[in-house]
C-alpha cells in the first residue's frame, strides 16, 4: 500500500480522513491519499501566491532548464511511472509506457515554449492624428492556476496543464482525480526536484465537491483548467465567477468510411477498432460512432467484429493484454445499461457485449443504433463502437453533427472534394482526413466546440490561454 499525501509548498501533508485508491482490475487497494478540504485548498492557494512571485522572477531560460530536467527525470524513471499508472488507471502496461513517453514530450515542448512567450509592436500611428507614440504588447502570466485533472491520463493530461502554466511563469494548485492521485503527486515532486520553487507546485487530493469546489470558488485563483464531464464543467463555470477557463469536456467521436474504401476495409476496421478500444474506450476522442457507406456496411462490420474478437482482454499488468478494465464497477454498470438500452430500442449487438468481471467488458460492436439511444447521443467512455450505415457523404456529415459534442471527427476517403466538404461542414475542433479521430500529437491545438469545451491545449496554445496581454505605450513628443 502506497501512503499518499498532499504536497503544499514542498511539504508532505497527511490527514486522518483518507481515500483508498483501488486497482481497477481486481479491486485490490493500491494506496491511500488524504481527503483534502477547503482549509487545505486555502493553504495551497496562499502558498501558490508566494510561489508565483518566485516563478515569475525566473528567467525564461531558467524555466526552460527546469522543464527540460523534469522531462529527463521522468524519462529515466519511465517504468516506475508506467507501473503506477497501470495500477491506478487499469490501462495496459503498453498503454502506460506510451503515456509516459507522451508526457516527456509534452514537458519538452513546454520547455521550448518558455522561450517563446512573445508580444509584438503596436502601431499607434496607424490611427488618424497620432504621432510620436510607440509601444508594444507583452504576454504576462496570470498568477495562480487551478488544474483539475482526470483519471484516464493522469500523467500526460496533468503535464498538458501544469507544464505550460510553469513555462509561462504561473504557479499551480493541482486537484487530481481521486481515482488516480498517486501519479500526480510523483509528477509534482519531479517538477520541484527539477528546479521549480516548491511553493509554485502544489497538489491537494480529495473529492471534487470538496477540494475541487473550494479551488474553483477561490477568488485568488485566476484560471481553472479542467478536463472531465460536461455536467461538471458547467458547475465549475457557474461557481467560479470572474476568471479564465479552459474546458475539455469529452465527446462521442464520429468517423465516416466513404464508398471508395473497398480495398482497405480490413485495415480500416483494425485502425477504427484500436481507436475505440484503447484504454478500454476511456479516451475523450475514442472512436464511438462509425458511419459506413451502405455498400460497405456488411463487409466492414464483419472485419470489425473479427478484429474485436482477436483482442486479449484481461490483467493490464501483462504485456500480452490488449484491453484492460474500465475505471470502476459504477462505470461498468452504466456501460452495460447503455448497451441493453440500445438493444431494447432495436439495435443489434454483433459481437462482445458481455461483462467478464466487475470491471472487464468485452470489446463490443453495436449496429443500427437509434439516434435517441444513449450510445449514440452521449459519451460511453467504454469499449463500445456503434456502426450505422449511411447512403451518402451528406448523410454522414449530418449524422456526425447530430451530437451535443464537437471535439474531433474523421473521414476515410480518396475523394479530395469529399474530404474538403467534410472538413468544412463538420462542427468539430479537429478533423482527421484518412485518420481516426483518436489521433492526437501533443504539440497540436487540441480542443472542441459545442459542449466539448472552451479553449485549446497543446503547449503553445495553452501558454496563450494561461497568459494575458499587457499593452505598453510611450509618448515620445
XYZ file of C-alpha atoms in Angstrom, residues 33-438:
406
model
C -4.462 9.763 -0.309
C -5.724 12.393 2.143
C -9.270 13.682 1.838
C -8.444 17.353 1.370
C -10.956 20.019 2.371
C -11.463 23.759 1.976
C -8.791 24.685 4.525
C -6.193 22.636 2.635
C -7.065 24.379 -0.624
C -6.864 27.789 1.048
C -3.384 26.974 2.371
C -2.302 25.688 -1.061
C -3.547 28.839 -2.834
C -1.872 31.075 -0.237
C 1.344 29.126 -0.777
C 0.980 29.301 -4.562
C 0.688 33.093 -4.411
C 4.169 33.157 -2.851
C 5.303 30.628 -5.430
C 4.021 32.853 -8.227
C 6.288 35.702 -7.114
C 9.230 33.306 -7.298
C 8.435 31.540 -10.555
C 7.643 34.729 -12.476
C 11.034 36.136 -11.448
C 12.798 33.125 -13.011
C 14.207 33.889 -16.441
C 12.712 32.207 -19.480
C 15.896 30.175 -19.749
C 15.674 29.035 -16.123
C 12.097 27.839 -16.646
C 13.218 26.108 -19.845
C 16.067 24.404 -17.985
C 13.814 23.207 -15.148
C 11.252 21.721 -17.546
C 13.971 20.024 -19.586
C 15.372 18.500 -16.402
C 11.902 17.303 -15.353
C 11.476 15.589 -18.727
C 14.839 13.834 -18.330
C 13.969 12.646 -14.801
C 10.636 11.175 -15.913
C 12.274 9.509 -18.930
C 14.837 7.892 -16.624
C 12.022 6.575 -14.394
C 9.685 5.511 -17.212
C 8.963 2.012 -15.959
C 8.281 3.201 -12.405
C 5.750 5.768 -13.644
C 4.183 3.259 -16.073
C 3.686 0.564 -13.435
C 1.976 3.060 -11.117
C -0.250 4.257 -13.993
C -1.328 0.685 -14.692
C -2.198 0.099 -11.029
C -4.159 3.354 -10.668
C -5.871 3.605 -14.065
C -6.051 -0.042 -15.102
C -4.592 0.735 -18.545
C -2.347 -1.914 -20.041
C 1.376 -1.661 -19.365
C 1.896 -0.958 -23.096
C -0.545 1.957 -22.893
C 1.126 3.207 -19.695
C 4.577 3.226 -21.297
C 3.058 5.154 -24.197
C 1.614 7.747 -21.821
C 4.955 8.234 -20.068
C 6.634 8.820 -23.438
C 4.000 11.389 -24.373
C 4.367 13.149 -21.008
C 8.111 13.514 -21.576
C 7.315 15.022 -24.985
C 4.671 17.392 -23.556
C 7.094 18.725 -20.938
C 9.872 19.088 -23.538
C 7.547 21.036 -25.852
C 6.509 23.240 -22.924
C 10.168 23.899 -22.129
C 10.644 25.302 -25.634
C 7.548 27.481 -25.253
C 9.060 29.078 -22.124
C 11.392 30.883 -24.541
C 8.569 31.954 -26.855
C 6.160 33.891 -24.641
C 6.190 36.718 -27.136
C 4.478 40.034 -27.789
C 4.731 42.420 -30.726
C 4.862 46.081 -31.653
C 1.619 48.060 -31.739
C 1.471 50.722 -34.492
C -0.262 53.526 -32.590
C 0.434 55.903 -35.503
C -1.885 53.809 -37.697
C -4.750 55.748 -36.056
C -5.535 59.214 -37.508
C -3.849 62.170 -35.840
C -1.443 60.100 -33.717
C 2.259 60.940 -33.896
C 5.196 60.265 -31.652
C 3.757 57.285 -29.818
C 5.414 53.895 -29.902
C 4.788 50.739 -27.958
C 4.155 47.056 -27.836
C 2.258 44.375 -26.006
C 3.684 41.598 -23.869
C 2.194 38.352 -22.635
C 2.380 38.145 -18.839
C 1.472 35.261 -16.505
C -1.935 35.195 -14.824
C -0.904 34.136 -11.309
C -2.297 31.025 -9.623
C -3.857 28.453 -11.948
C -6.106 25.668 -10.645
C -5.578 22.426 -12.571
C -8.334 19.828 -12.189
C -7.216 16.652 -13.898
C -8.979 13.422 -14.993
C -8.435 9.756 -14.183
C -7.707 8.454 -17.676
C -4.353 10.158 -18.434
C -3.233 11.405 -15.005
C 0.361 11.936 -16.103
C 0.169 13.379 -19.617
C -3.017 15.425 -19.183
C -1.644 16.912 -15.959
C 1.543 17.771 -17.879
C -0.631 19.486 -20.513
C -1.918 21.846 -17.821
C 0.997 22.228 -15.421
C 3.994 22.394 -17.778
C 2.658 25.279 -19.947
C 1.490 27.089 -16.786
C 5.008 26.959 -15.320
C 6.604 27.757 -18.699
C 4.583 30.981 -18.775
C 5.550 31.924 -15.201
C 2.435 30.890 -13.285
C 2.096 28.856 -10.078
C -0.295 25.906 -9.851
C -2.593 24.109 -7.442
C -3.451 20.677 -8.840
C -6.579 18.755 -7.805
C -6.171 15.306 -9.376
C -8.902 12.713 -9.800
C -9.445 10.871 -6.511
C -9.020 7.625 -8.500
C -5.535 8.435 -9.812
C -3.773 10.884 -7.474
C -0.546 8.986 -6.729
C 0.934 9.534 -10.207
C 0.235 13.280 -9.986
C 1.984 13.575 -6.602
C 5.036 11.873 -8.111
C 4.980 14.311 -11.074
C 4.783 17.346 -8.767
C 7.794 16.103 -6.802
C 9.772 15.747 -10.027
C 8.964 19.359 -11.028
C 10.262 20.627 -7.682
C 13.329 18.385 -7.916
C 13.969 19.835 -11.391
C 14.223 23.387 -10.066
C 10.797 24.993 -9.694
C 10.101 26.740 -6.351
C 8.294 24.272 -4.033
C 5.613 26.915 -3.395
C 4.794 27.036 -7.130
C 3.731 23.378 -7.491
C 1.024 22.244 -5.064
C -1.222 19.157 -5.028
C -4.419 18.898 -2.980
C -6.053 15.470 -3.114
C -9.714 14.863 -2.408
C -13.196 14.830 -3.884
C -14.452 17.281 -6.493
C -17.340 18.532 -4.352
C -14.955 19.363 -1.509
C -11.395 20.167 -2.583
C -12.329 20.839 -6.226
C -15.189 23.141 -5.304
C -13.024 25.163 -2.899
C -10.358 25.596 -5.590
C -12.922 26.740 -8.159
C -14.553 29.249 -5.792
C -11.304 30.814 -4.530
C -11.129 34.341 -5.964
C -7.319 34.323 -5.802
C -7.233 31.588 -8.457
C -7.056 33.402 -11.796
C -7.812 30.451 -14.071
C -9.284 26.952 -13.902
C -8.129 24.408 -16.465
C -10.316 21.304 -16.325
C -10.698 18.001 -18.144
C -13.812 15.993 -17.345
C -17.542 15.770 -17.934
C -19.851 18.404 -19.408
C -22.003 18.420 -16.266
C -19.010 19.118 -14.017
C -17.650 21.716 -16.445
C -20.926 23.646 -16.294
C -20.941 23.504 -12.483
C -17.354 24.812 -12.371
C -18.166 27.774 -14.615
C -21.311 28.607 -12.634
C -19.402 28.627 -9.330
C -16.020 30.012 -10.292
C -17.007 33.568 -11.111
C -14.793 36.037 -12.930
C -11.718 34.098 -14.007
C -10.377 32.405 -17.129
C -11.383 28.864 -18.051
C -10.068 26.124 -20.286
C -12.510 23.225 -20.533
C -12.012 19.884 -22.265
C -15.320 18.129 -21.803
C -15.312 14.976 -23.871
C -17.008 13.732 -26.999
C -18.592 10.803 -28.839
C -16.267 10.991 -31.822
C -17.643 10.139 -35.254
C -15.833 8.771 -38.300
C -17.091 8.200 -41.857
C -15.911 5.419 -44.187
C -16.626 6.528 -47.766
C -17.851 4.257 -50.559
C -14.439 4.271 -52.316
C -12.668 2.448 -49.446
C -13.476 -1.066 -50.700
C -9.910 -2.368 -50.891
C -8.859 -1.487 -47.346
C -11.725 -2.417 -45.040
C -9.656 -4.892 -43.011
C -7.020 -2.210 -42.334
C -9.649 0.437 -41.509
C -11.523 -1.933 -39.202
C -8.326 -2.509 -37.238
C -7.485 1.202 -37.023
C -11.000 2.154 -36.030
C -11.130 -0.740 -33.558
C -7.903 0.370 -31.905
C -9.301 3.898 -31.723
C -12.429 2.629 -29.995
C -10.869 0.147 -27.587
C -7.656 1.901 -26.487
C -7.724 2.318 -22.695
C -10.986 0.318 -22.752
C -12.604 3.215 -24.638
C -11.877 5.708 -21.845
C -10.359 8.391 -24.082
C -12.126 11.679 -24.854
C -11.520 11.076 -28.570
C -12.252 7.335 -28.594
C -13.992 6.261 -31.787
C -17.589 5.819 -30.665
C -19.803 6.378 -33.727
C -18.822 4.937 -37.121
C -20.827 5.797 -40.216
C -20.130 3.489 -43.138
C -21.420 3.832 -46.681
C -24.216 1.272 -47.010
C -22.436 -0.537 -49.861
C -19.568 -1.426 -47.468
C -21.544 -1.844 -44.254
C -21.776 -5.635 -44.134
C -18.136 -6.283 -45.004
C -16.853 -3.558 -42.672
C -18.809 -4.806 -39.643
C -17.609 -8.348 -40.338
C -13.977 -7.155 -40.325
C -14.505 -5.015 -37.215
C -16.008 -7.951 -35.293
C -13.148 -10.183 -36.425
C -10.638 -7.657 -35.055
C -12.624 -7.116 -31.838
C -12.675 -10.858 -31.112
C -8.894 -11.097 -31.647
C -8.121 -8.736 -28.762
C -6.953 -10.190 -25.450
C -8.944 -8.787 -22.524
C -7.600 -9.156 -19.010
C -4.933 -8.218 -16.485
C -3.382 -4.919 -17.642
C -0.056 -5.783 -15.979
C 0.594 -8.499 -18.571
C 2.433 -7.492 -21.751
C 0.075 -9.570 -23.929
C -3.109 -7.805 -22.721
C -4.751 -5.537 -25.310
C -7.778 -4.274 -23.352
C -7.897 -3.780 -19.600
C -10.732 -2.858 -17.220
C -12.807 0.305 -17.025
C -12.104 2.518 -14.015
C -14.665 1.064 -11.577
C -17.808 -1.001 -11.119
C -20.139 2.002 -11.476
C -18.677 2.805 -14.890
C -19.119 -0.826 -15.984
C -22.716 -0.849 -14.710
C -23.544 2.260 -16.752
C -21.885 0.948 -19.935
C -23.816 -2.328 -19.724
C -27.074 -0.427 -19.111
C -26.466 1.657 -22.240
C -25.787 -1.457 -24.334
C -29.023 -3.030 -23.069
C -30.988 0.175 -23.697
C -29.784 0.280 -27.324
C -30.663 -3.415 -27.746
C -34.170 -2.789 -26.363
C -34.589 0.025 -28.913
C -33.840 -2.280 -31.841
C -30.037 -2.122 -32.120
C -28.131 -5.354 -32.677
C -25.059 -6.383 -30.670
C -22.897 -8.041 -33.334
C -20.057 -9.086 -31.034
C -18.963 -8.590 -27.444
C -21.460 -7.035 -25.090
C -20.598 -9.372 -22.224
C -19.210 -8.454 -18.836
C -16.265 -10.685 -17.946
C -15.840 -9.381 -14.379
C -16.912 -6.391 -12.297
C -14.820 -4.054 -14.478
C -13.884 -6.042 -17.613
C -16.174 -5.635 -20.626
C -15.628 -7.360 -23.961
C -14.833 -5.103 -26.944
C -18.334 -4.547 -28.327
C -19.798 -3.681 -31.729
C -23.419 -2.477 -31.842
C -25.108 -1.733 -35.181
C -28.199 0.174 -36.297
C -28.338 2.197 -33.097
C -31.256 4.686 -32.937
C -30.196 8.293 -32.519
C -32.171 8.731 -29.317
C -30.189 5.940 -27.622
C -27.568 6.985 -25.070
C -24.924 5.022 -27.026
C -25.456 7.453 -29.908
C -26.115 10.716 -28.081
C -23.819 10.632 -25.048
C -20.204 9.701 -24.309
C -19.996 5.993 -23.486
C -16.384 6.057 -22.207
C -16.157 2.305 -22.576
C -15.095 -0.357 -25.129
C -18.180 0.035 -27.337
C -18.291 1.038 -31.017
C -21.549 1.974 -32.744
C -21.726 1.328 -36.514
C -24.591 2.710 -38.601
C -24.975 2.674 -42.406
C -25.429 5.916 -44.383
C -26.245 6.399 -48.059
C -24.111 9.467 -48.846
C -21.406 11.853 -47.686
C -24.101 14.407 -46.856
C -25.901 11.909 -44.643
C -22.627 11.098 -42.874
C -21.908 14.784 -42.185
C -25.421 15.269 -40.824
C -25.081 12.190 -38.590
C -21.662 13.208 -37.220
C -23.038 16.674 -36.446
C -26.094 15.210 -34.700
C -24.330 15.385 -31.344
C -24.046 17.858 -28.486
C -20.267 17.358 -28.777
C -17.652 18.540 -31.249
C -14.133 17.537 -30.276
C -12.676 15.553 -33.201
C -14.023 13.631 -36.184
C -12.522 11.634 -39.033
C -13.147 10.626 -42.632
C -11.618 7.908 -44.797
C -11.924 8.781 -48.486
C -9.898 9.036 -51.702
C -12.050 11.951 -52.889
C -10.372 15.295 -52.221
C -13.637 17.209 -52.650
C -15.390 14.909 -50.192
C -12.574 15.407 -47.675
C -12.818 19.204 -48.009
C -16.596 19.174 -47.722
C -16.403 17.017 -44.578
C -13.696 19.241 -43.079
C -15.675 22.401 -43.838
C -19.088 21.234 -42.672
C -18.421 19.012 -39.650
C -18.654 21.003 -36.419
C -15.546 19.896 -34.529
C -12.331 21.341 -33.148
C -10.255 18.838 -35.145
C -10.879 16.987 -38.419
C -8.727 13.989 -39.308
C -8.630 13.065 -43.007
C -7.748 9.411 -43.660
C -7.105 9.068 -39.942
C -9.192 8.134 -36.904
C -10.450 10.967 -34.650
C -8.438 9.412 -31.807
